[in-house]
mmCIF file of C-alpha atoms in Angstrom:
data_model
loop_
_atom_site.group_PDB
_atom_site.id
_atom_site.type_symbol
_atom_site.label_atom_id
_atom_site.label_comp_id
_atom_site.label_asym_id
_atom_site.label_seq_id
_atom_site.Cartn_x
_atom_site.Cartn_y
_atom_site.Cartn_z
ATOM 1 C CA UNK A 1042 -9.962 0.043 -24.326
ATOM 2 C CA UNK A 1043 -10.517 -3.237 -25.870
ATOM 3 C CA UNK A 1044 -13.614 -5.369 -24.942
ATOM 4 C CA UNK A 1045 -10.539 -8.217 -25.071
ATOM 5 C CA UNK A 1046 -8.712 -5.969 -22.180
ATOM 6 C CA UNK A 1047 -11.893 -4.931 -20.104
ATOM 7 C CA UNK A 1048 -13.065 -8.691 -20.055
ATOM 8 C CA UNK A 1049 -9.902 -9.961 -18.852
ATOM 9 C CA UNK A 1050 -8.791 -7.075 -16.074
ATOM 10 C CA UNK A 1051 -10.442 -8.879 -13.077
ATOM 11 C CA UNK A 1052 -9.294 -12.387 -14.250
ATOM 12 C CA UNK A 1053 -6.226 -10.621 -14.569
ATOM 13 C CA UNK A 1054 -6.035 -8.801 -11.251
ATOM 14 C CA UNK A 1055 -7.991 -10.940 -8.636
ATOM 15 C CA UNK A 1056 -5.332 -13.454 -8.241
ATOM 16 C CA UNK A 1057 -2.351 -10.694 -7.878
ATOM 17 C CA UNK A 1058 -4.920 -8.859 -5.497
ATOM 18 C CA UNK A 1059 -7.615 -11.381 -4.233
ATOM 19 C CA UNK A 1060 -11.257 -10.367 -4.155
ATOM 20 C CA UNK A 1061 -12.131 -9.323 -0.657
ATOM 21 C CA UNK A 1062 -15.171 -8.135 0.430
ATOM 22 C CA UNK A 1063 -14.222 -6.200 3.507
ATOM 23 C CA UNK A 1064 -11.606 -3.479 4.575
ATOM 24 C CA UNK A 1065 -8.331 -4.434 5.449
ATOM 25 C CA UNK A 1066 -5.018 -2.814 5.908
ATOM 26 C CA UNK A 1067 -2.445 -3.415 3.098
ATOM 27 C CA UNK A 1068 1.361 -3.863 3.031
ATOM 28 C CA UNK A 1069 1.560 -0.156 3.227
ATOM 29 C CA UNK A 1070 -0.853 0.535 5.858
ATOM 30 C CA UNK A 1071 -3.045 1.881 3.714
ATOM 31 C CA UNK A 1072 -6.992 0.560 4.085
ATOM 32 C CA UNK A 1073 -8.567 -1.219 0.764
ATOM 33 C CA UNK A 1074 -11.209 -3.287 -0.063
ATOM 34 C CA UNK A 1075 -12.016 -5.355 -3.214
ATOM 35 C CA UNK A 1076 -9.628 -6.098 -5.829
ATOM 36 C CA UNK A 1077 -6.578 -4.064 -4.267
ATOM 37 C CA UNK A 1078 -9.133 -0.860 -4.048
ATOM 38 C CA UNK A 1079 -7.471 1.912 -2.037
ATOM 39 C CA UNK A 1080 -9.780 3.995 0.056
ATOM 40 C CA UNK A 1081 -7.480 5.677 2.182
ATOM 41 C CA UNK A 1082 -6.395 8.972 1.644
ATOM 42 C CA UNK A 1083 -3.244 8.644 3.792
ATOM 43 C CA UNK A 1084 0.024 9.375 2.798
ATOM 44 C CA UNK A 1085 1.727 6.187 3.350
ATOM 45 C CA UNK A 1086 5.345 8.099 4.122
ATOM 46 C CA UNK A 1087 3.238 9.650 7.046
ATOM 47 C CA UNK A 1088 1.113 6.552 8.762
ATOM 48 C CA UNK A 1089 -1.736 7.911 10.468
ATOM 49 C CA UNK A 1090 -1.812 11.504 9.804
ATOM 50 C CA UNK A 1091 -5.061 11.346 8.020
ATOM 51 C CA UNK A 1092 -7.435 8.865 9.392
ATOM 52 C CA UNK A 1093 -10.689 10.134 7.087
ATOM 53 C CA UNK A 1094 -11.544 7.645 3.810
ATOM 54 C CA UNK A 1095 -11.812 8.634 0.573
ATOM 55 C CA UNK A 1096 -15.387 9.850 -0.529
ATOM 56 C CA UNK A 1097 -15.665 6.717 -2.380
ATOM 57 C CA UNK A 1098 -16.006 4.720 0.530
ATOM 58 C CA UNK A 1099 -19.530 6.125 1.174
ATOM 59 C CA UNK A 1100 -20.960 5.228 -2.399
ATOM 60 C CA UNK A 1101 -20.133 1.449 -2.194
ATOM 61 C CA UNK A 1102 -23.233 -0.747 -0.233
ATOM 62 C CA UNK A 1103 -21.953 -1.723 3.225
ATOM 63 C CA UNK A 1104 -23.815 -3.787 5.310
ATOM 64 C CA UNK A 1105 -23.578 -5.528 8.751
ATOM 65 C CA UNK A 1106 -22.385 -9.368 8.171
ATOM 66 C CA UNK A 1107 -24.520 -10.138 10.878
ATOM 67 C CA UNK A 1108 -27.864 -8.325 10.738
ATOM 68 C CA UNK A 1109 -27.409 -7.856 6.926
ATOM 69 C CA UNK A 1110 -29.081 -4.410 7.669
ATOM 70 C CA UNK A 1111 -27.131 -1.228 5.670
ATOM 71 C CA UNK A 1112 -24.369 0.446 7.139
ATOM 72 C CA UNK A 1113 -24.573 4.408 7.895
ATOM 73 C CA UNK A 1114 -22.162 6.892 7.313
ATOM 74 C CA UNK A 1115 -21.246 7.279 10.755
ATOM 75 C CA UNK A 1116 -20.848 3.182 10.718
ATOM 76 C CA UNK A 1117 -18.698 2.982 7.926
ATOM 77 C CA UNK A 1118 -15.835 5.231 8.738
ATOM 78 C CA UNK A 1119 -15.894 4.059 12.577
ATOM 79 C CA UNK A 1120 -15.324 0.442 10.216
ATOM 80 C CA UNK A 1121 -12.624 2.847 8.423
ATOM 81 C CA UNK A 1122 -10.785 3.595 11.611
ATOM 82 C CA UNK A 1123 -11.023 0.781 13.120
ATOM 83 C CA UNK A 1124 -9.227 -0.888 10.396
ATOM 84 C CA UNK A 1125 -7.017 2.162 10.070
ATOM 85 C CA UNK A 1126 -5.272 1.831 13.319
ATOM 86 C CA UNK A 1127 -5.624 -1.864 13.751
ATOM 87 C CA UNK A 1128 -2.149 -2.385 12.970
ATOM 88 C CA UNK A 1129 -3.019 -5.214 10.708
ATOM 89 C CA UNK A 1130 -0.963 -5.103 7.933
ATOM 90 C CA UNK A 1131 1.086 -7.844 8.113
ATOM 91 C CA UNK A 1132 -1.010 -10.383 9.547
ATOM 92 C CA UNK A 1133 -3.162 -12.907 7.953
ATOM 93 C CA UNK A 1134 -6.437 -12.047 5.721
ATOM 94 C CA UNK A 1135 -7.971 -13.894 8.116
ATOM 95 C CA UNK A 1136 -7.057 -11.828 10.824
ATOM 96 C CA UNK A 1137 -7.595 -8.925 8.614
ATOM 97 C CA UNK A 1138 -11.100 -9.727 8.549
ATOM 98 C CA UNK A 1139 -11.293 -10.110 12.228
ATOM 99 C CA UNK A 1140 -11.264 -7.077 13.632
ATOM 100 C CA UNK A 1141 -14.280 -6.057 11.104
ATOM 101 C CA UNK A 1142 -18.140 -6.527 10.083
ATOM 102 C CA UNK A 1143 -18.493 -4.980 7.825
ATOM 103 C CA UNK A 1144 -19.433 -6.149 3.674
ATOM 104 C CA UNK A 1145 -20.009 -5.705 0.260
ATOM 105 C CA UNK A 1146 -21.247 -7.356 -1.976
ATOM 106 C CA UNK A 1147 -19.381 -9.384 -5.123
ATOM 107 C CA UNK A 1148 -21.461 -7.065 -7.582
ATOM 108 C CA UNK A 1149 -20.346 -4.364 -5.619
ATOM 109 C CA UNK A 1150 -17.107 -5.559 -6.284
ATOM 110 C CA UNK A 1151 -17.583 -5.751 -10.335
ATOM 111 C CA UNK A 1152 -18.826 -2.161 -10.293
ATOM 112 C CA UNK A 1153 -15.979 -0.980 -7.990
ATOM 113 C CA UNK A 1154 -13.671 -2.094 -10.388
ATOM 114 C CA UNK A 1155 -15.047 -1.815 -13.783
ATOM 115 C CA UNK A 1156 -15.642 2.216 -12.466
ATOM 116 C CA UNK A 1157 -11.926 2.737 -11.816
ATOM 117 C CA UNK A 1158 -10.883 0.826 -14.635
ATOM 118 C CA UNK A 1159 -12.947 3.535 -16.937
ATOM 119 C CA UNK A 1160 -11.762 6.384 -14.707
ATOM 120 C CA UNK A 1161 -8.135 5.292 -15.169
ATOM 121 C CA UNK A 1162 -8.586 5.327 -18.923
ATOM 122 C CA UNK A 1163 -9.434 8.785 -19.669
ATOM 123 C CA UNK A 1164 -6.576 9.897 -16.949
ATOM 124 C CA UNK A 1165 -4.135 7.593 -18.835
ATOM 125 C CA UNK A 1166 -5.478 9.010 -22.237
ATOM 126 C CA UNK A 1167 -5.054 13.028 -21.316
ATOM 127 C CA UNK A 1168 -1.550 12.384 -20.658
ATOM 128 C CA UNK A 1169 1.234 12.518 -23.966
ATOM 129 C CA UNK A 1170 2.895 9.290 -23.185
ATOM 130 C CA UNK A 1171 -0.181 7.756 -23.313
ATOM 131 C CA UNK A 1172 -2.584 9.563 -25.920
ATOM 132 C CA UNK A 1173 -2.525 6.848 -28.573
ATOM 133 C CA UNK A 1174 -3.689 4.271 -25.775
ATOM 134 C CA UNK A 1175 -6.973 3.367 -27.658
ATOM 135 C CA UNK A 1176 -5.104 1.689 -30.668
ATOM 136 C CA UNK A 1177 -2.075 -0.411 -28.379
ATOM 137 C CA UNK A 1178 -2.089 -3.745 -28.758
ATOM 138 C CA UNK A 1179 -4.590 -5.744 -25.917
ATOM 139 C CA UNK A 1180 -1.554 -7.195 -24.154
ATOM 140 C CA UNK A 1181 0.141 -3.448 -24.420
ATOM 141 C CA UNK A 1182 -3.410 -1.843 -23.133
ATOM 142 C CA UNK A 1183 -3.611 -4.629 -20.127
ATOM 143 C CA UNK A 1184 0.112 -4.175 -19.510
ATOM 144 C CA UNK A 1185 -0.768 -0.543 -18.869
ATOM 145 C CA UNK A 1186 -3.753 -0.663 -16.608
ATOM 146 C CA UNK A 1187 -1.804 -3.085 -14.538
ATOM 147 C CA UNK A 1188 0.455 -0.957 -13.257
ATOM 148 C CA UNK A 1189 -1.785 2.181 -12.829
ATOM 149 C CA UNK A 1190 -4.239 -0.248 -10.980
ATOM 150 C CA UNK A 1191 -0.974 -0.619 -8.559
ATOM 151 C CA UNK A 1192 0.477 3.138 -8.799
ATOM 152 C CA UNK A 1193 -1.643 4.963 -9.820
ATOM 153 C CA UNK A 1194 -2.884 6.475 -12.994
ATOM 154 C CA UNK A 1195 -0.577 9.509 -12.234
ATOM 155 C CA UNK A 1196 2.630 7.684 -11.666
ATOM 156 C CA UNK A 1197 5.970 8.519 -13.045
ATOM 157 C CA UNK A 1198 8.253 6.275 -14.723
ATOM 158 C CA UNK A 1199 10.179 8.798 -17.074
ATOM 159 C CA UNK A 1200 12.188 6.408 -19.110
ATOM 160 C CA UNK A 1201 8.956 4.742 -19.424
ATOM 161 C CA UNK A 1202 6.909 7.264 -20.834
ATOM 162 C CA UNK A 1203 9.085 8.087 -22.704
ATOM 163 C CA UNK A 1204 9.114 4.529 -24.118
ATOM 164 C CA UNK A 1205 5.557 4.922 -24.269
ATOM 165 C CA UNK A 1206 5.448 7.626 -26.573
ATOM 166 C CA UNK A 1207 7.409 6.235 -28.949
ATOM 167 C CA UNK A 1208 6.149 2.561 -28.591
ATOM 168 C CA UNK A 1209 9.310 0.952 -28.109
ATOM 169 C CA UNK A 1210 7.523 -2.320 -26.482
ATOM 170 C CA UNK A 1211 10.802 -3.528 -25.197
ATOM 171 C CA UNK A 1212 12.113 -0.665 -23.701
ATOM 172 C CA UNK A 1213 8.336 -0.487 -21.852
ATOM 173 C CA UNK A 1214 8.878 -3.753 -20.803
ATOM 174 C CA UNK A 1215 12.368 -3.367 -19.409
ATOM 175 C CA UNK A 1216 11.267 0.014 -17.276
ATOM 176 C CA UNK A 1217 7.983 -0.849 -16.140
ATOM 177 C CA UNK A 1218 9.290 -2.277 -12.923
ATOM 178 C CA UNK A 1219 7.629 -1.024 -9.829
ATOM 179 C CA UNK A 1220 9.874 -1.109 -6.493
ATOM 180 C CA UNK A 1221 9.991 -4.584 -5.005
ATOM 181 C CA UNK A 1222 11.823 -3.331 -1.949
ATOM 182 C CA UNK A 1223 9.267 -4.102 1.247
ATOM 183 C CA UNK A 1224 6.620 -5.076 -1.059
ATOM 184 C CA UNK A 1225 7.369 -8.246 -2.605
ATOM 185 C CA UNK A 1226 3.779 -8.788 -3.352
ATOM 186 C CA UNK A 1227 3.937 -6.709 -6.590
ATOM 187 C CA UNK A 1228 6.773 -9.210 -8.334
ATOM 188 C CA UNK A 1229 4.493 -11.604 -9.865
ATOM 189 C CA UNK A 1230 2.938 -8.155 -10.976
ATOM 190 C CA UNK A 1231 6.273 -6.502 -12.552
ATOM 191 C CA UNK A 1232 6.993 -10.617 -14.053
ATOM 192 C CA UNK A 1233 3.375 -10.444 -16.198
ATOM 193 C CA UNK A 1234 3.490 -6.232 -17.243
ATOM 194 C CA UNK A 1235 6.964 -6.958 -18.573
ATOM 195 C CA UNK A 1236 5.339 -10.336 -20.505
ATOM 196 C CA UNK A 1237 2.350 -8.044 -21.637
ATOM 197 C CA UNK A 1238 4.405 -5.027 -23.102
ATOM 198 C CA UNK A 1239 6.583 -8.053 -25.008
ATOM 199 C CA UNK A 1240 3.621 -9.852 -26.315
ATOM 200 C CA UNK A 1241 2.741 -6.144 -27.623
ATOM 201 C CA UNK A 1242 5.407 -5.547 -29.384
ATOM 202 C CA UNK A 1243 6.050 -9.213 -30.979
ATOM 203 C CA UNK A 1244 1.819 -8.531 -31.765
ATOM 204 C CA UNK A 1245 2.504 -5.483 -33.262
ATOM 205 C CA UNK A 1246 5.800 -6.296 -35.513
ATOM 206 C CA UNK A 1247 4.747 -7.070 -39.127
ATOM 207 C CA UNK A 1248 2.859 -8.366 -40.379
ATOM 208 C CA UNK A 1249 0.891 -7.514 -37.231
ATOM 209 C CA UNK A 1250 -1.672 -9.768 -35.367
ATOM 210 C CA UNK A 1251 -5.397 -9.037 -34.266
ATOM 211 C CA UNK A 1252 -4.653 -5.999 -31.528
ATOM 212 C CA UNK A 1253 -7.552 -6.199 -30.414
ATOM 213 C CA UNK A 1254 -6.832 -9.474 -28.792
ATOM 214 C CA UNK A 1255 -4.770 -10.674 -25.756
ATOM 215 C CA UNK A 1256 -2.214 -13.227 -26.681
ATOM 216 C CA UNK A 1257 -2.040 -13.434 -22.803
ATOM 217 C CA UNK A 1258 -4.463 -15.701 -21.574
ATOM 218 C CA UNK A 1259 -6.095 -14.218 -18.266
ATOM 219 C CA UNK A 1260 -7.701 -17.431 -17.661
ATOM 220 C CA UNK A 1261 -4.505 -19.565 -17.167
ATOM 221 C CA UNK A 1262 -1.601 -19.403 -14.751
ATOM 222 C CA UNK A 1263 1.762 -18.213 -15.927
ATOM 223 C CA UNK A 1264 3.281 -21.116 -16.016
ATOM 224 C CA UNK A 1265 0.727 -22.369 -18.404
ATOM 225 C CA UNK A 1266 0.966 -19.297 -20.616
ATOM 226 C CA UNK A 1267 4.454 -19.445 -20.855
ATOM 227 C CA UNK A 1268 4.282 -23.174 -21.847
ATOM 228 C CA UNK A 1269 1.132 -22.772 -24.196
ATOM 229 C CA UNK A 1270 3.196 -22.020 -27.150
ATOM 230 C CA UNK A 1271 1.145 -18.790 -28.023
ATOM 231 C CA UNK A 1272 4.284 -16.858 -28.427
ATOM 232 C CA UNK A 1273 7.452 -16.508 -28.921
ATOM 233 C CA UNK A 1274 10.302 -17.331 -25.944
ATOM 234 C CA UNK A 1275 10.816 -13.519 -24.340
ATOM 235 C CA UNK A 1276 14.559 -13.979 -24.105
ATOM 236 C CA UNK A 1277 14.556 -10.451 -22.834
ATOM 237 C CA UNK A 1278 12.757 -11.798 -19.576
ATOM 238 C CA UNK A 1279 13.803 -13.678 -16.794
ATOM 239 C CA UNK A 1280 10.186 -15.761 -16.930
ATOM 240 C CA UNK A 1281 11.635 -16.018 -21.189
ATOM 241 C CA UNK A 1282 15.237 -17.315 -19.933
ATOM 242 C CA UNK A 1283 13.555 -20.049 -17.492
ATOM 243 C CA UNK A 1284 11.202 -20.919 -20.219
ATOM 244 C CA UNK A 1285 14.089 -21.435 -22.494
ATOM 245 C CA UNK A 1286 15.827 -23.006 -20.067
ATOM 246 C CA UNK A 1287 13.710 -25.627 -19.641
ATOM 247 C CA UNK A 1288 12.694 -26.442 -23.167
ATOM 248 C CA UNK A 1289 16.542 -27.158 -23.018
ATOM 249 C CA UNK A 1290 17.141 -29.658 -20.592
ATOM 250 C CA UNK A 1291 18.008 -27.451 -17.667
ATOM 251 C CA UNK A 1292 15.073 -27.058 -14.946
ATOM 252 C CA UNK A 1293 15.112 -23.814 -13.444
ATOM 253 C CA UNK A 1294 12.650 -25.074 -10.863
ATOM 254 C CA UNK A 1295 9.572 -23.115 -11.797
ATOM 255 C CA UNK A 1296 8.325 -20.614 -13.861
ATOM 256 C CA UNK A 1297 7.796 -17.924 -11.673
ATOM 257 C CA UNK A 1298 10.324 -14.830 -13.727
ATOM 258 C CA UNK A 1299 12.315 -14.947 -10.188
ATOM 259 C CA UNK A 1300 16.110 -14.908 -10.646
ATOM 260 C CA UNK A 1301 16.580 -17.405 -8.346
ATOM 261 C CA UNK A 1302 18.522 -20.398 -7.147
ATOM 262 C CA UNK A 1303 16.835 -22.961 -9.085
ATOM 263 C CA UNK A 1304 17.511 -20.660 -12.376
ATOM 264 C CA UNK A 1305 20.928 -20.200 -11.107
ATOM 265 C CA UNK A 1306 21.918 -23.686 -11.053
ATOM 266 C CA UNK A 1307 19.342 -24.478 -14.168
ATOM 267 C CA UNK A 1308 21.608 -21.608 -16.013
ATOM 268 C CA UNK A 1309 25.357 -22.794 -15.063
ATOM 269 C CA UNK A 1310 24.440 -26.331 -15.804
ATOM 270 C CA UNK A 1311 23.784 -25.036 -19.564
ATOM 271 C CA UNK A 1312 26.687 -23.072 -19.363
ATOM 272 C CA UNK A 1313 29.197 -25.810 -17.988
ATOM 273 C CA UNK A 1314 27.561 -28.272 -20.627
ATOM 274 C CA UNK A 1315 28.012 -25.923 -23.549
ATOM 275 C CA UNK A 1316 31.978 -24.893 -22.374
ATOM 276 C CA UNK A 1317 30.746 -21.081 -21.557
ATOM 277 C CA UNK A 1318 31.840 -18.480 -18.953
ATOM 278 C CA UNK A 1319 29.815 -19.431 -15.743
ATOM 279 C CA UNK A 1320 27.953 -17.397 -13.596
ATOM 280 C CA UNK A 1321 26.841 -19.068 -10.501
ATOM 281 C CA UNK A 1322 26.557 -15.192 -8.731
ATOM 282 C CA UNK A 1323 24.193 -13.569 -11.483
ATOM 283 C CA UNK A 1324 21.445 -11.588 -9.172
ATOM 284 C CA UNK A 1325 19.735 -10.896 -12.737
ATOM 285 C CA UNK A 1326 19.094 -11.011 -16.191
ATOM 286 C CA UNK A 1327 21.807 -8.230 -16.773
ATOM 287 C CA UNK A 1328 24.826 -10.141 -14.997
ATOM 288 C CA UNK A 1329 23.999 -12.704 -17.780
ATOM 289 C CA UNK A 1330 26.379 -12.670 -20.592
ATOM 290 C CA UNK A 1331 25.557 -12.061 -24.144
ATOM 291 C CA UNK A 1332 27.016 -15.387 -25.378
ATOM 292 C CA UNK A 1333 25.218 -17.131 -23.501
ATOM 293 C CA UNK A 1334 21.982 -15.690 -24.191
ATOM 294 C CA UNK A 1335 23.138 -16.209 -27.598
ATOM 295 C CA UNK A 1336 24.004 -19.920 -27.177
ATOM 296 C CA UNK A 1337 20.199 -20.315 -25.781
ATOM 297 C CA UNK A 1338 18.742 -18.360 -28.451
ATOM 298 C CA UNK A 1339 20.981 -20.890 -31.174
ATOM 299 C CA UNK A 1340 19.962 -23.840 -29.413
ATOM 300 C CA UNK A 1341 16.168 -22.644 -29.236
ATOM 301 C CA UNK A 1342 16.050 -22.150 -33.450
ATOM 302 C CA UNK A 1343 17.877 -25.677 -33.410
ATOM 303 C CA UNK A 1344 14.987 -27.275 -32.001
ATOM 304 C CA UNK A 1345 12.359 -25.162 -33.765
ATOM 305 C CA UNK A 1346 11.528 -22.888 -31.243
ATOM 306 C CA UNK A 1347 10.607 -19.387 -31.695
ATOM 307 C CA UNK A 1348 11.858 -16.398 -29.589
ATOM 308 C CA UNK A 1349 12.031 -12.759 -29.105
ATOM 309 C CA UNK A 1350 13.972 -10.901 -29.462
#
């Protein structure tokens, strides 16, 4: 991967997973640690049928909050079951780290993750969709790890691979969306992969930029990236369309890449003012009509703006 892409993965990640330094039970049920690490080997379709860790649990450097002293083997998955069958998923991190004592450490941490980053890598290279990984764009490389860090580096997303393989950037960014349903923590994740596999392909259109560097900035919100004119307006995006939106006139209340009510309103007040077909029901980007992403794309060039598509 890019030293750009391996730099920025826990700026990236930490605040779409936090950094925590015991185990807790996710929104699946399923017990992690770290930056969104899983070390349960459950089946999350069948809570509880396995409650043994994965091995890696044992190689990380637990140790008692209070005596500092090393955890044993023994120690760590009683820890492990505890958590398991604390039926702590939906309560607060807080209360997450209640019911344990036991730590790591934040270098643990930075090994944890740089190791399954690297891991991730070579699985993602052996596979055909992915065997030309080492010369995507940074933002198409990032955009990638992202959602194996939340699937899986096995996952299946056929339209997307086969996106992949041919590097269509905006079909990758339209069918990279994970399931939202009971798990509404992974939309601000599914809002930045679709940004990153844009920013690829706008990098990689000729004459093509330095690939080798993220036009995503890891180090600012998005919000700020979307308003640092680095790039282009995505108008393929709902984040893009709110951007727009507001370089227009027409506050969509936030940049967040949630089809909202605030982009609702922000997007019938530009169609009222400019005499086109409203629609104050649109769930999506797709219930938008053409003409009126082509009346925001006009008025965008008008005012010097750039966009994409």
């Amino acid at each position: 991967m890019h030293q750009s892409v391996q730099d920025a993965f826990l700026p990236f990640n930490e605040p779409l997973e936090g950094r925590v330094r015991f185990m807790y039970l996710d929104v699946k049920s399923l017990v992690s640690t770290g930056v969104g690490n899983l070390l349960d080997a459950d089946d999350p379709d069948h809570f509880g049928s396995n409650p043994h860790p994965l091995p890696d649990i044992f190689t990380l450097n637990w140790f008692d909050k209070d005596m500092n002293a090393p955890a044993g083997q023994a120690e760590i998955e009683h820890e492990y079951q505890t958590v398991k069958f604390s039926g702590t998923a939906s309560v607060s991190l807080a209360q997450k780290e209640s019911v344990t004592r036991l730590r790591i450490s934040d270098q643990t941490i930075n090994g944890l993750v740089t190791d399954k980053l690297t891991s991730f890598e070579r699985t993602l290279q052996g596979r055909p969709p992915f065997a030309d990984l080492r010369g995507w764009p940074a933002d198409g490389q990032l955009g990638l790890f992202s959602m194996a860090w939340a699937l899986g580096p096995l996952f299946r997303f056929p339209r997307f691979q086969a996106a992949a393989a041919s590097q269509d950037w905006l079909a990758m960014a339209r069918e990279c969306k994970m399931t939202e349903l009971g798990n509404p923590g992974v939309i601000p994740r599914n809002v930045r992969n679709g940004l990153l596999f844009t920013l690829a392909g706008w990098n990689a259109a000729p004459p093509p930029g330095d690939l080798t560097q993220l036009v995503f900035d890891a180090s600012l919100t998005l919000d700020a990236n979307m308003r640092s004119g680095s790039f282009p307006v995505p108008l393929n995006l709902t984040i893009g369309v709110q951007a727009a939106l507001k370089d227009l006139g027409f506050d969509p209340d936030g940049l967040d890449g949630v089809f909202g009510n605030g982009t609702r309103a922000a997007l019938t007040s530009f169609q009222s003012a400019n005499s086109l077909r409203q629609t104050p029901a649109a769930q999506s980007l797709d219930d938008v009509p053409q003409e009126t992403l082509d009346a925001i794309a006009a008025q965008l060039d008008d005012k010097g703006f750039s966009h994409v598509p």
